[in-house]
PDB file of C-alpha atoms in Angstrom:
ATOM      1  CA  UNK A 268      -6.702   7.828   6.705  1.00 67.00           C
ATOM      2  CA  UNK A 269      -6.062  11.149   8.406  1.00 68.00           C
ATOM      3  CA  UNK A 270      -3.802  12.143   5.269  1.00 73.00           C
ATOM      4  CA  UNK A 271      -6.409  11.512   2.864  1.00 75.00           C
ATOM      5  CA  UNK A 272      -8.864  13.422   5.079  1.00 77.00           C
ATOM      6  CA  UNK A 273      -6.573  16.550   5.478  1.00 73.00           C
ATOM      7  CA  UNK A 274      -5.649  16.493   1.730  1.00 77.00           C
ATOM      8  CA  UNK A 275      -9.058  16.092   0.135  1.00 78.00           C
ATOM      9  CA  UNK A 276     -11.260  17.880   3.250  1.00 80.00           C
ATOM     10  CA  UNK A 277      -9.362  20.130   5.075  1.00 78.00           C
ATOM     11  CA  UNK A 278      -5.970  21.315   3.623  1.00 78.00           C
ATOM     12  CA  UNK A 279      -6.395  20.650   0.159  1.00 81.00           C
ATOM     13  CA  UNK A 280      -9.610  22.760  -1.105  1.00 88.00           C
ATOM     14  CA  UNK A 281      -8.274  25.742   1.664  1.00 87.00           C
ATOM     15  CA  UNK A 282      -4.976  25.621  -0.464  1.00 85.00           C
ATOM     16  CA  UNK A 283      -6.066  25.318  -3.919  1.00 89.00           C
ATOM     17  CA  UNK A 284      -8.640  27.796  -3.214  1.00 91.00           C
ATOM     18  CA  UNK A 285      -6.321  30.246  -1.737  1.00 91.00           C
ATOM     19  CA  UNK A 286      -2.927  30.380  -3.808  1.00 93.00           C
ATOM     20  CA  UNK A 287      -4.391  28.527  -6.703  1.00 94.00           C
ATOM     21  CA  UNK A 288      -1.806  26.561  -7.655  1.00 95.00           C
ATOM     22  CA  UNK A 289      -0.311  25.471 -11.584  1.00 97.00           C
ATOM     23  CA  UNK A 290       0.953  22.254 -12.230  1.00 97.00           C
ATOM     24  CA  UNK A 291       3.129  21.461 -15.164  1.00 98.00           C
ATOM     25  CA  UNK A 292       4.361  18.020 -16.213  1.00 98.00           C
ATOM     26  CA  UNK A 293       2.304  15.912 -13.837  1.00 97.00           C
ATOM     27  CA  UNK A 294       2.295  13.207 -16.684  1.00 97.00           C
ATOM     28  CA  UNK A 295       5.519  12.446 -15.468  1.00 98.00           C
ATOM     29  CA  UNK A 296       4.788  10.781 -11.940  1.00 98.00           C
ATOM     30  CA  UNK A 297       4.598   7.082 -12.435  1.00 96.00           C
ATOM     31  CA  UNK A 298       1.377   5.473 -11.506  1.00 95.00           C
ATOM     32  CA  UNK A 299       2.968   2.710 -10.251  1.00 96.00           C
ATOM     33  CA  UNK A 300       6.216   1.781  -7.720  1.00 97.00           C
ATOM     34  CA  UNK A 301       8.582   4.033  -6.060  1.00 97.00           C
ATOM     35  CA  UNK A 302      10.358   6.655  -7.380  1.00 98.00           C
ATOM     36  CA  UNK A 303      12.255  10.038  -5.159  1.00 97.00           C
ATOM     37  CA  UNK A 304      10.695  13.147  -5.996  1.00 97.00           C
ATOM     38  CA  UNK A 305      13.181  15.600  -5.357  1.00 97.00           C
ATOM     39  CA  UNK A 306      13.096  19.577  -5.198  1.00 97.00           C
ATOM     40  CA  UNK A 307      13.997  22.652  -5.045  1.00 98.00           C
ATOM     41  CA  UNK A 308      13.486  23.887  -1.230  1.00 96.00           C
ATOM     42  CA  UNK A 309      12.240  28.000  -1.418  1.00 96.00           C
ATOM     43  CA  UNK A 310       9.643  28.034   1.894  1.00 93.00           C
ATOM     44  CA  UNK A 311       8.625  25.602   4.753  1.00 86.00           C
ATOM     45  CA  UNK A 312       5.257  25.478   2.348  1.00 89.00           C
ATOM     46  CA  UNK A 313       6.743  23.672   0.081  1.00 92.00           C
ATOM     47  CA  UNK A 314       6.351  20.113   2.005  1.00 87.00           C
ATOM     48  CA  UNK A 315       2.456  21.092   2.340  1.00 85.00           C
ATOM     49  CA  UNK A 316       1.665  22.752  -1.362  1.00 90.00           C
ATOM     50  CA  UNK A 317       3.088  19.432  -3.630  1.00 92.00           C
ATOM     51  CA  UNK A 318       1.446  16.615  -1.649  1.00 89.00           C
ATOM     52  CA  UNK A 319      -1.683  18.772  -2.017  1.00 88.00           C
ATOM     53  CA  UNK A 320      -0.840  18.550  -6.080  1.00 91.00           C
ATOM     54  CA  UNK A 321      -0.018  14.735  -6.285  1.00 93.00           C
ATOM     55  CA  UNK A 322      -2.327  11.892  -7.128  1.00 91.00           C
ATOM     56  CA  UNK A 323      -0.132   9.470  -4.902  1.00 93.00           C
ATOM     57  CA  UNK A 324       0.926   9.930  -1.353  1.00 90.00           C
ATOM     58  CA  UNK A 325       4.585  11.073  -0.829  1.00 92.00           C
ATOM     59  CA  UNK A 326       6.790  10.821   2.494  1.00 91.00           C
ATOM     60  CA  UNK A 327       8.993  13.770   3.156  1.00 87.00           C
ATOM     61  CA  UNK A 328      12.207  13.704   4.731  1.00 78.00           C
ATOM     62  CA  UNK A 329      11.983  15.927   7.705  1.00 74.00           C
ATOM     63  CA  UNK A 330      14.740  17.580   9.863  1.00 73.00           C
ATOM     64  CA  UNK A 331      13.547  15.700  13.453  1.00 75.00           C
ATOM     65  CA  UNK A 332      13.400  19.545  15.233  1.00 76.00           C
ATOM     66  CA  UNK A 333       9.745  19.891  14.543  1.00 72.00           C
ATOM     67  CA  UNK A 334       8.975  16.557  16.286  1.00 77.00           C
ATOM     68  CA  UNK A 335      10.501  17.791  19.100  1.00 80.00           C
ATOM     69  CA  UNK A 336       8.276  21.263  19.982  1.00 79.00           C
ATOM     70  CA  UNK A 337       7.045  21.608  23.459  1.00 83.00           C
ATOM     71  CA  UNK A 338       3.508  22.792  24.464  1.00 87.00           C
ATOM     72  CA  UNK A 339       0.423  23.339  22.313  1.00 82.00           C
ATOM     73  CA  UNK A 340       2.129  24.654  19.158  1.00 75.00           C
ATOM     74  CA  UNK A 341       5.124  21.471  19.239  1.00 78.00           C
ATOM     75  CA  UNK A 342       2.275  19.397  20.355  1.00 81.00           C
ATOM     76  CA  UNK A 343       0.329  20.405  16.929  1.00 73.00           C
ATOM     77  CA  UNK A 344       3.171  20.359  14.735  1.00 74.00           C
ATOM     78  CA  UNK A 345       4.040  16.958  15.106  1.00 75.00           C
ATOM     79  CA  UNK A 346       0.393  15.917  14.609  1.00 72.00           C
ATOM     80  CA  UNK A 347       0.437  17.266  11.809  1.00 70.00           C
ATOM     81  CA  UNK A 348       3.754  16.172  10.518  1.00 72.00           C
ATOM     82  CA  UNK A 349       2.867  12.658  11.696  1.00 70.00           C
ATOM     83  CA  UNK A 350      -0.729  12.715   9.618  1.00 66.00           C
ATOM     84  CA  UNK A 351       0.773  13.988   6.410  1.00 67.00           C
ATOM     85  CA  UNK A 352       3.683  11.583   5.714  1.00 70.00           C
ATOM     86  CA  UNK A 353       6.557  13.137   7.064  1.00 78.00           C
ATOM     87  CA  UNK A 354       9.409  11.074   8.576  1.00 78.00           C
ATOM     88  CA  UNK A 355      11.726  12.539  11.273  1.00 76.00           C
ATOM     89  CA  UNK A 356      15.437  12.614  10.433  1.00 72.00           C
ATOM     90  CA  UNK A 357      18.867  13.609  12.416  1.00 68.00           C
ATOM     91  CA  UNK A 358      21.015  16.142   9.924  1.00 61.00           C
ATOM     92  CA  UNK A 359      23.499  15.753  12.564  1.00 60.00           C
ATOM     93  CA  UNK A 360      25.698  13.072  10.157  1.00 58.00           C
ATOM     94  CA  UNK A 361      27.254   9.600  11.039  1.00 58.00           C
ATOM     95  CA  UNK A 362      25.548   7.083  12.338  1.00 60.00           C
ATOM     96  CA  UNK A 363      21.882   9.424  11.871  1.00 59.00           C
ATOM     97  CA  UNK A 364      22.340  10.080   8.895  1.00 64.00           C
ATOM     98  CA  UNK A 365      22.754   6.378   7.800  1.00 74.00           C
ATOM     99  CA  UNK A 366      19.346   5.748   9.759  1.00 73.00           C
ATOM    100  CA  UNK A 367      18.215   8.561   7.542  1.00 74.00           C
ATOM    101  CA  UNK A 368      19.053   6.696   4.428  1.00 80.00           C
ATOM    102  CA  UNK A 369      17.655   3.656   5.710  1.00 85.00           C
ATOM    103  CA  UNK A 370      14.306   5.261   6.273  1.00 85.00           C
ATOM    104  CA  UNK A 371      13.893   6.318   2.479  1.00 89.00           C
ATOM    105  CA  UNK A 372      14.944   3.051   1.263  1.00 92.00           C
ATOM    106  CA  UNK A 373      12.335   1.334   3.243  1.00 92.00           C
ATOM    107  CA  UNK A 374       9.450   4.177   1.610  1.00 93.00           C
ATOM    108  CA  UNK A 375      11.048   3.100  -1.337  1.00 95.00           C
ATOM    109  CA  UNK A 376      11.333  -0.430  -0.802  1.00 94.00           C
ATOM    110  CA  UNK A 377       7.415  -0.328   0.176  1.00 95.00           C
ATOM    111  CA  UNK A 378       6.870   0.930  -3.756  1.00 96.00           C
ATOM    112  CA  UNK A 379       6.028   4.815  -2.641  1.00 95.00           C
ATOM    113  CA  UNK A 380       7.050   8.182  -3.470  1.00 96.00           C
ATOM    114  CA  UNK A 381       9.517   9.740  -1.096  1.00 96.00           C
ATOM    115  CA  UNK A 382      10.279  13.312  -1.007  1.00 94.00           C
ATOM    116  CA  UNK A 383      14.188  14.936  -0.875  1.00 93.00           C
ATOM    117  CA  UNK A 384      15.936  18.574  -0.921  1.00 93.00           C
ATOM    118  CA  UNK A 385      18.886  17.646  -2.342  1.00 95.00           C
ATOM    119  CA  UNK A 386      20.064  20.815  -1.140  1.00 95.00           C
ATOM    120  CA  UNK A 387      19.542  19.561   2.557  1.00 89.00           C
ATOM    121  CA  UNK A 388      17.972  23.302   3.693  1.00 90.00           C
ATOM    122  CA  UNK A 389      15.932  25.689   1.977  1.00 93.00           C
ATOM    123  CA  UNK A 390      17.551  28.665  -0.206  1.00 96.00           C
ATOM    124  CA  UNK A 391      18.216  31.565   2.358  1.00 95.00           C
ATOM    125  CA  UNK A 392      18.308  33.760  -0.939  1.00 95.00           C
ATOM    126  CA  UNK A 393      16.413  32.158  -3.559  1.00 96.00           C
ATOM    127  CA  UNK A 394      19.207  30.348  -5.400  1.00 97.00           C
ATOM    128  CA  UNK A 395      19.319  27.111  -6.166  1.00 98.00           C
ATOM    129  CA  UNK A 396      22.845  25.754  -4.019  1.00 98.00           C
ATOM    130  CA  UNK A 397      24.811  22.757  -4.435  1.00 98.00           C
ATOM    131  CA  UNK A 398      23.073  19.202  -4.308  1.00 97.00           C
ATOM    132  CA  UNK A 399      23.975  16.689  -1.460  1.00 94.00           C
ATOM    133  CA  UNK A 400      25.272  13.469  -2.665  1.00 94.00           C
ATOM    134  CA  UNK A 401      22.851  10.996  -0.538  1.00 90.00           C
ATOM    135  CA  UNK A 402      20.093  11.648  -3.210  1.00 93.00           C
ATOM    136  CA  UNK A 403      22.336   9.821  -5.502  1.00 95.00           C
ATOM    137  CA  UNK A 404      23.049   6.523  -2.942  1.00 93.00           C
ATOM    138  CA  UNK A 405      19.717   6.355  -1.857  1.00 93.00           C
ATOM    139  CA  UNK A 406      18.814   6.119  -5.613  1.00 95.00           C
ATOM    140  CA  UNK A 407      21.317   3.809  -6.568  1.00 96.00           C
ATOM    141  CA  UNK A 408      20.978   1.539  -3.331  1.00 95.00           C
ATOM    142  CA  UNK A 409      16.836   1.068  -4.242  1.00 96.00           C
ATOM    143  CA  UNK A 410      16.789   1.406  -7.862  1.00 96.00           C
ATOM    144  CA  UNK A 411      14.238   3.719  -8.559  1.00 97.00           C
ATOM    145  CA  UNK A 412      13.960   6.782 -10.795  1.00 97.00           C
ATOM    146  CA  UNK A 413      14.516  10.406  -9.436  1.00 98.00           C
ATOM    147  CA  UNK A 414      11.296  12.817 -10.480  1.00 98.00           C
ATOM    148  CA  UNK A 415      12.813  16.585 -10.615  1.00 98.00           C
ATOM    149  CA  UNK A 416      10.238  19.149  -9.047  1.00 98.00           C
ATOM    150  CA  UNK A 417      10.875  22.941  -9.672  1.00 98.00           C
ATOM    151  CA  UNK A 418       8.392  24.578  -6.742  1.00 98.00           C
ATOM    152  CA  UNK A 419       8.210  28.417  -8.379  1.00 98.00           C
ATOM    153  CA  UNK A 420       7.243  31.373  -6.136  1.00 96.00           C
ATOM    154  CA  UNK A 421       6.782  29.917  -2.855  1.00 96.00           C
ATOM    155  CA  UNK A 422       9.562  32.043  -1.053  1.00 95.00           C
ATOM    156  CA  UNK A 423       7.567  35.126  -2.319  1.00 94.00           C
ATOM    157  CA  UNK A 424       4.137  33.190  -0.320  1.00 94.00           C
ATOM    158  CA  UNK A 425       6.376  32.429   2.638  1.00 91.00           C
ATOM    159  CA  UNK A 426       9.758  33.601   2.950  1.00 88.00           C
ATOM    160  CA  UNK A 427      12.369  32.412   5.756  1.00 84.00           C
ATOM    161  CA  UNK A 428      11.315  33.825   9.246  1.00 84.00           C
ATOM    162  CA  UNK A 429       7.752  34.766   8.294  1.00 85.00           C
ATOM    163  CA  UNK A 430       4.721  32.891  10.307  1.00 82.00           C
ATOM    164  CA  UNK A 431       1.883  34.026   7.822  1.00 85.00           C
ATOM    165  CA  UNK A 432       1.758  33.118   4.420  1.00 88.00           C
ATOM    166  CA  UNK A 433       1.263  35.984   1.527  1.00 92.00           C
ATOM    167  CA  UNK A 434      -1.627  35.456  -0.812  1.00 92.00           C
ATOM    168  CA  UNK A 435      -0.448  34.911  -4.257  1.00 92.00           C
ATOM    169  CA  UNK A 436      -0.170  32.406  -6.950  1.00 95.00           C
ATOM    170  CA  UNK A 437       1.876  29.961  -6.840  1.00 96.00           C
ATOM    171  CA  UNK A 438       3.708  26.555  -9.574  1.00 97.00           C
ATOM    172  CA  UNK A 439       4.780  23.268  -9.369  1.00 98.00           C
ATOM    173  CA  UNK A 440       6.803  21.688 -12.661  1.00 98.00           C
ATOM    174  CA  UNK A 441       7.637  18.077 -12.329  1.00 98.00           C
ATOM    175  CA  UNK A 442      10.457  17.169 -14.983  1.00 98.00           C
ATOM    176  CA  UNK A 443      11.404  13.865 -17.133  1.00 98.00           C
ATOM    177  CA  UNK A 444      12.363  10.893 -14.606  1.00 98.00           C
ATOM    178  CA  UNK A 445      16.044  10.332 -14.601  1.00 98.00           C
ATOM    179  CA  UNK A 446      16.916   7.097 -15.055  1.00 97.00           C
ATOM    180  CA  UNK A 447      20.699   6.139 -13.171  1.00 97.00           C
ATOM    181  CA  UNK A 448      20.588   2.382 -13.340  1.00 95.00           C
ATOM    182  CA  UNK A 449      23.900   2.439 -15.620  1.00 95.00           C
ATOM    183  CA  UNK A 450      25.349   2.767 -12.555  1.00 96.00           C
ATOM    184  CA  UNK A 451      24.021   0.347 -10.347  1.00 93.00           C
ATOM    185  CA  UNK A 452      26.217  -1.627  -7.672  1.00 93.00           C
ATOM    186  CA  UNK A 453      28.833   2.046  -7.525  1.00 95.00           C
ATOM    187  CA  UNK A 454      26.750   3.245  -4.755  1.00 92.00           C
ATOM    188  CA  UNK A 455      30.427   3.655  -2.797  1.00 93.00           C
ATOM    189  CA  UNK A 456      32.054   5.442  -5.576  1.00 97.00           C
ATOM    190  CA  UNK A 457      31.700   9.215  -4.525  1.00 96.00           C
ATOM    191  CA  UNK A 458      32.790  10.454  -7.890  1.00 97.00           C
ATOM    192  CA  UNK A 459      29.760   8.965  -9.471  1.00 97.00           C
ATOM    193  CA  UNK A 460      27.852   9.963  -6.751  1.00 97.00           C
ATOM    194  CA  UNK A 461      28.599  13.431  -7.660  1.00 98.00           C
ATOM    195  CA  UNK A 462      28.260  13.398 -11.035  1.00 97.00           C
ATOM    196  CA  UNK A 463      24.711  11.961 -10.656  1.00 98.00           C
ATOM    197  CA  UNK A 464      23.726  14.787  -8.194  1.00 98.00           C
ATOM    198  CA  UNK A 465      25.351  17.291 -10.351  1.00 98.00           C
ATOM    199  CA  UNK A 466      22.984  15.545 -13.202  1.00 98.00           C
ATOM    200  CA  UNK A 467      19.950  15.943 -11.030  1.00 98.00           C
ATOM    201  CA  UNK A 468      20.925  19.597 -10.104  1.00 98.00           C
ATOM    202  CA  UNK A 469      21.220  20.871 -13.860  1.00 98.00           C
ATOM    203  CA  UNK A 470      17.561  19.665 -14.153  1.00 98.00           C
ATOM    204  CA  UNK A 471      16.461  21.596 -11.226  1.00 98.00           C
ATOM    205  CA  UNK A 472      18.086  24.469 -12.829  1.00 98.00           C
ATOM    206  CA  UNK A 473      16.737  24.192 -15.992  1.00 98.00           C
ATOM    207  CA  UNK A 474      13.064  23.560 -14.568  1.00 98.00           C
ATOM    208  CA  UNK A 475      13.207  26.620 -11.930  1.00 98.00           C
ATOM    209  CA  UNK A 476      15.196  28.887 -13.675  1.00 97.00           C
ATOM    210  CA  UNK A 477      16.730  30.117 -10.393  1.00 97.00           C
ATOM    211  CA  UNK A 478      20.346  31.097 -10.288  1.00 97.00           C
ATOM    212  CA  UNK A 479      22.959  28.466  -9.327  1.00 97.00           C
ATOM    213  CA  UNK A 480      25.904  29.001  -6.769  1.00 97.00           C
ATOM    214  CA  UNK A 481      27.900  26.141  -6.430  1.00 96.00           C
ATOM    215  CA  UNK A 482      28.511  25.680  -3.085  1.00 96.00           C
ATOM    216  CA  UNK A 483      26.307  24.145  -0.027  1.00 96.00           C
ATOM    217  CA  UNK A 484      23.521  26.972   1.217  1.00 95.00           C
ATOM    218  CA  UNK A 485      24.360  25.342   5.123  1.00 92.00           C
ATOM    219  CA  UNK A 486      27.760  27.488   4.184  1.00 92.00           C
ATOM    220  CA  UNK A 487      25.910  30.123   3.043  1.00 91.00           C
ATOM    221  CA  UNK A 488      23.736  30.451   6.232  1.00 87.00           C
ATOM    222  CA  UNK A 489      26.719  29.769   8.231  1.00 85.00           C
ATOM    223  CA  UNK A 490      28.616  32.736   7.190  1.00 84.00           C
ATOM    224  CA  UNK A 491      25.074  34.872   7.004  1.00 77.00           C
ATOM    225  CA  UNK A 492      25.099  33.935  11.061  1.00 68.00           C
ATOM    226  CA  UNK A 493      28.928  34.432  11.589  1.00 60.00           C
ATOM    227  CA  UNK A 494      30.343  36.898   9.201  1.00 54.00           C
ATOM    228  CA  UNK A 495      34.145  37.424   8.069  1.00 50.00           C
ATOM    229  CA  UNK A 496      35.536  39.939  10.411  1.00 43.00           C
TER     230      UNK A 496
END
């Protein structure tokens, strides 16, 4: 209830009215069962601007810190992260990340949109980096189609390490679903779990038109914070 109040009463009109955003390719969301929308990841505004664009309610993946804030500011960021569909997720790998994938698959298994960044952190640069392969199992393991979303501009609204958002216009462009079930059942096979997140990472490219580095942005960031000496 609080979602639909926040979208359609509170958040939603104050967006829209401020950065005015374009939609392309809406068409392309199913009415109907689940389905992973997956993005590009350019600004923390992201996970607030496309719910605010979308018919249907979507669950985002998010990283468990901002569950986790202490005093009035933590207190209000998980309320609002709670209200508006976001699930709390260890990045820290093993065993976490496997409750990670089972919390998708049961959004998914409940018929409902849930929301990824393959790239598993948002650009530090505004390049589109390499995708992580548990898109691709998740996908395979509930059977659904994979929605590409190209989010255009919103790391010139909000860019890393800013607390105030820039006014300016901003795009969503939802692509063709991609449809994997030729591979069902090779869920283990990491070679095809590549080759379907490479697959899914060409059609980010092509929808966002950013540049593409081939390598993981965590590795990017890592080296940003310790450089070669």
């Amino acid at each position: 209830m609080f979602y639909w109040f926040m979208k359609y009463l509170v958040a939603g009109p104050i967006v829209k009215a401020v950065f005015r955003p374009w939609v392309v390719g809406a068409e392309n969301l199913p009415q109907t069962g689940g389905a992973i929308i997956a993005s590009n990841h350019l600004s923390f505004i992201d996970s607030i601007v496309l719910p605010l664009c979308m018919d249907r309610q979507i669950s985002f993946l998010a990283k468990s810190e901002y569950f986790k804030g202490k005093g009035l500011k933590g207190w209000a960021t998980r309320v609002f992260m709670t209200a508006t569909g976001q699930l709390p997720i260890d990045r820290s790998g093993g065993k976490a990340s496997e409750a990670s994938l089972n919390t998708g698959l049961t959004v998914l298994g409940a018929e409902q949109f849930l929301g990824i960044y393959p790239e598993g952190t948002r650009s530090p640069d505004g390049k589109l980096y390499r995708g992580r392969t548990g898109v691709a199992r998740m996908v395979l393991e509930a059977g659904v189609p994979i929605i590409p979303v190209a989010m255009i501009d919103t790391e010139k609204v909000m860019p890393i390490g800013t607390k105030l958002p820039k006014i300016r216009r901003i795009g969503i462009v939802f692509g063709e679903p991609l449809d994997f079930s030729r591979f069902e059942g090779m869920e283990g096979d990491r070679f095809i779990l590549r080759s379907i997140t490479d697959e899914l990472m060409v059609e980010l490219h092509k929808l966002s038109r950013q540049e593409y580095v081939d390598v993981y942005a965590t590795s990017v960031k890592e080296r940003a914070v310790t450089p070669w000496r």
